[in-house]
PDB file of C-alpha atoms in Angstrom:
ATOM      1  CA  MET A   1       8.322  20.327   2.011  1.00  0.00           C
ATOM      2  CA  LYS A   2       8.883  17.418   5.148  1.00  0.00           C
ATOM      3  CA  GLN A   3      11.605  14.578   3.879  1.00  0.00           C
ATOM      4  CA  VAL A   4      10.168  11.528   5.032  1.00  0.00           C
ATOM      5  CA  ILE A   5      12.429   7.894   4.208  1.00  0.00           C
ATOM      6  CA  ILE A   6      10.968   4.807   3.812  1.00  0.00           C
ATOM      7  CA  SER A   7      13.828   2.329   5.522  1.00  0.00           C
ATOM      8  CA  SER A   8      11.499  -0.807   4.184  1.00  0.00           C
ATOM      9  CA  LEU A   9       8.795  -1.733   2.809  1.00  0.00           C
ATOM     10  CA  LEU A  10       7.618  -5.184   2.585  1.00  0.00           C
ATOM     11  CA  VAL A  11       4.680  -6.354   0.183  1.00  0.00           C
ATOM     12  CA  VAL A  12       4.460 -10.301  -0.067  1.00  0.00           C
ATOM     13  CA  GLY A  13       1.487 -11.893  -2.894  1.00  0.00           C
ATOM     14  CA  GLY A  14      -0.521  -8.441  -2.947  1.00  0.00           C
ATOM     15  CA  PHE A  15      -3.191  -7.400  -0.357  1.00  0.00           C
ATOM     16  CA  THR A  16      -7.220  -8.505   0.475  1.00  0.00           C
ATOM     17  CA  GLY A  17      -7.846  -4.965   1.230  1.00  0.00           C
ATOM     18  CA  THR A  18      -8.755  -3.351   4.549  1.00  0.00           C
ATOM     19  CA  ASP A  19     -10.248  -5.646   6.859  1.00  0.00           C
ATOM     20  CA  SER A  20      -6.878  -8.593   7.112  1.00  0.00           C
ATOM     21  CA  PRO A  21      -4.026  -9.327   5.607  1.00  0.00           C
ATOM     22  CA  ALA A  22      -3.093 -11.572   2.789  1.00  0.00           C
ATOM     23  CA  SER A  23      -1.853 -14.889   2.773  1.00  0.00           C
ATOM     24  CA  PRO A  24      -0.289 -15.176  -0.741  1.00  0.00           C
ATOM     25  CA  GLY A  25      -3.071 -17.373  -1.840  1.00  0.00           C
ATOM     26  CA  SER A  26      -6.122 -15.397  -0.538  1.00  0.00           C
ATOM     27  CA  ALA A  27      -4.704 -11.631  -1.779  1.00  0.00           C
ATOM     28  CA  ARG A  28      -7.165 -10.285  -4.710  1.00  0.00           C
ATOM     29  CA  ALA A  29      -4.528  -7.361  -5.384  1.00  0.00           C
ATOM     30  CA  ARG A  30      -1.501  -7.101  -6.891  1.00  0.00           C
ATOM     31  CA  PRO A  31       0.992  -3.701  -5.786  1.00  0.00           C
ATOM     32  CA  THR A  32       2.375  -2.600  -8.993  1.00  0.00           C
ATOM     33  CA  GLY A  33       2.886   1.407  -8.301  1.00  0.00           C
ATOM     34  CA  LEU A  34       4.255   3.405  -4.740  1.00  0.00           C
ATOM     35  CA  ALA A  35       4.142   7.141  -3.790  1.00  0.00           C
ATOM     36  CA  MET A  36       3.812   9.205  -1.099  1.00  0.00           C
ATOM     37  CA  GLY A  37       1.790  12.698  -1.012  1.00  0.00           C
ATOM     38  CA  PRO A  38       2.087  15.972   1.468  1.00  0.00           C
ATOM     39  CA  ASP A  39       1.379  14.938   4.581  1.00  0.00           C
ATOM     40  CA  GLY A  40       3.784  11.080   4.467  1.00  0.00           C
ATOM     41  CA  SER A  41       0.669   9.435   3.224  1.00  0.00           C
ATOM     42  CA  VAL A  42       1.853   5.991   1.015  1.00  0.00           C
ATOM     43  CA  TYR A  43      -0.591   5.308  -1.938  1.00  0.00           C
ATOM     44  CA  ILE A  44       0.043   1.767  -3.217  1.00  0.00           C
ATOM     45  CA  SER A  45      -2.089   1.236  -6.529  1.00  0.00           C
ATOM     46  CA  ASP A  46      -3.420  -1.867  -8.133  1.00  0.00           C
ATOM     47  CA  SER A  47      -3.760  -2.335 -11.185  1.00  0.00           C
ATOM     48  CA  VAL A  48      -5.701  -5.608 -11.163  1.00  0.00           C
ATOM     49  CA  THR A  49      -8.516  -3.785  -9.620  1.00  0.00           C
ATOM     50  CA  GLY A  50      -8.177  -0.076 -10.473  1.00  0.00           C
ATOM     51  CA  ARG A  51      -7.900   0.633  -6.333  1.00  0.00           C
ATOM     52  CA  ILE A  52      -5.339   3.319  -4.580  1.00  0.00           C
ATOM     53  CA  LEU A  53      -4.944   1.859  -0.902  1.00  0.00           C
ATOM     54  CA  LYS A  54      -4.055   4.949   1.168  1.00  0.00           C
ATOM     55  CA  ILE A  55      -1.504   4.143   4.044  1.00  0.00           C
ATOM     56  CA  ALA A  56      -2.023   7.776   6.419  1.00  0.00           C
ATOM     57  CA  LEU A  57       0.475   8.134   8.935  1.00  0.00           C
ATOM     58  CA  THR A  58      -1.538   6.530  11.544  1.00  0.00           C
ATOM     59  CA  GLY A  59      -0.944   3.391   9.819  1.00  0.00           C
ATOM     60  CA  SER A  60      -5.029   3.881   9.297  1.00  0.00           C
TER      61      SER A  60
END
């Protein structure tokens, strides 16, 4: 298994989705969980909307 180290991860307030960065006042989602998949993708869960955001190694 490939080891990946995340040296810093900043989440301020929440996120609005995939269209644009969120300002604290416009955030519609609140991250509540973080996991890493076997391919190195990072998954962020949101208990407010019941969604999971996937961030691939490419940044998409």
